[in-house]
CSV table of C-alpha atoms in Angstrom, one decimal:
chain,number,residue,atom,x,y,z
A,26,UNK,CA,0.1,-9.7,-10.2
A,27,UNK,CA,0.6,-8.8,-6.7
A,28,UNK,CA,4.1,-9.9,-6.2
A,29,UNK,CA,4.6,-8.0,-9.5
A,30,UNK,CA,3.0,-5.0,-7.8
A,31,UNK,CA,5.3,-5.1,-4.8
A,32,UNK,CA,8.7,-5.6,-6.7
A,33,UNK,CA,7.5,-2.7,-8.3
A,34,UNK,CA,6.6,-0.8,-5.3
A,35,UNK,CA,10.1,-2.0,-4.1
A,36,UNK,CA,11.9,-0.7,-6.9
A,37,UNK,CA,10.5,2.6,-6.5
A,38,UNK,CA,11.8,2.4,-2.5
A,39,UNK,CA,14.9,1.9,-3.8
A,40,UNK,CA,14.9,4.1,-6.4
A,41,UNK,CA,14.4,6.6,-4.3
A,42,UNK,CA,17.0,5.7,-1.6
A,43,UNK,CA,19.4,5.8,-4.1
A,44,UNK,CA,18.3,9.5,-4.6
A,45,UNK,CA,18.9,10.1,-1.0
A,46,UNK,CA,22.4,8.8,-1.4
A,47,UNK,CA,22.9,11.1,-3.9
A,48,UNK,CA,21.8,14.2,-2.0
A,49,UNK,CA,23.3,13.3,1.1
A,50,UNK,CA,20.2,12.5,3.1
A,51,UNK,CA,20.5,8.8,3.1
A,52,UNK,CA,19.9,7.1,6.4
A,53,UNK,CA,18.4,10.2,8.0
A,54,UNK,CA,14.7,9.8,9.2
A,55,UNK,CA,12.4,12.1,6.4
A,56,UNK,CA,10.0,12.0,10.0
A,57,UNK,CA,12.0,13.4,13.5
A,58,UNK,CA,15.3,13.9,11.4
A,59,UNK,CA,17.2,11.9,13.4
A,60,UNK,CA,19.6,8.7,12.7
A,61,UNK,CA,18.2,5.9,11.5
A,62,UNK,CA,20.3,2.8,12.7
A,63,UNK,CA,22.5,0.8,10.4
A,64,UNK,CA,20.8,-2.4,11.7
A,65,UNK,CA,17.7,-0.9,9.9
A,66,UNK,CA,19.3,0.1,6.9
A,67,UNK,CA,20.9,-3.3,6.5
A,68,UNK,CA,17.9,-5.1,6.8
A,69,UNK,CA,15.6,-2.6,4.7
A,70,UNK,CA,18.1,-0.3,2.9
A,71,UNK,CA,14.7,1.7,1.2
A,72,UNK,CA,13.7,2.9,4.6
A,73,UNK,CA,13.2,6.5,4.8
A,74,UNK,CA,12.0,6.7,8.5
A,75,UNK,CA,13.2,5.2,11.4
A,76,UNK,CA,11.3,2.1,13.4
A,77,UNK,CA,9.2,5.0,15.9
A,78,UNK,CA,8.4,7.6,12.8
A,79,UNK,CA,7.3,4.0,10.6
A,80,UNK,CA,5.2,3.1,13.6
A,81,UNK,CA,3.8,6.5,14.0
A,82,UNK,CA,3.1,6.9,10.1
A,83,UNK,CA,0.8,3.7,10.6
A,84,UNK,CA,2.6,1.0,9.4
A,85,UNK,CA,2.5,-2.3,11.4
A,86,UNK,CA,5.3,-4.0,10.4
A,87,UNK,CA,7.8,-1.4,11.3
A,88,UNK,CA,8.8,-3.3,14.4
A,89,UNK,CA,9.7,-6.7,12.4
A,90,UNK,CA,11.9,-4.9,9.8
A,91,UNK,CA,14.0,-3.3,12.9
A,92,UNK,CA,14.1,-5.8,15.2
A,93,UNK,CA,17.4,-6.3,14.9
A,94,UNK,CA,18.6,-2.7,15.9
């Protein structure tokens, strides 16, 4: 059930990125505004804030998903 609930919950990020696409605000931070770098995007295309704002917002695993920026 839990890895039903987080393809779910991924499926919604998504969702939702595609949304951002569509309104032109895709790969734009929702937090400071700024860029959020491809490196990020390629490794977590759902990402709606950039490695700082995710840190910021509480979420500890920020750092892992853009390691590679």
């Amino acid at each position: 059930r839990a890895s039903l609930a987080a393809t779910a919950a991924r499926l919604r990020d998504l969702d939702a990125a595609l949304a951002r696409v569509d309104d032109g605000s895709y790969g734009w931070c929702d937090g400071c505004g700024g860029r959020i770098p491809l490196a990020r995007l390629r490794a977590l295309p759902e990402a709606a804030r950039c490695v700082e704002c995710q840190c910021r917002a509480g979420d500890p695993f920020a750092l892992l998903a853009g390691a590679r920026q």
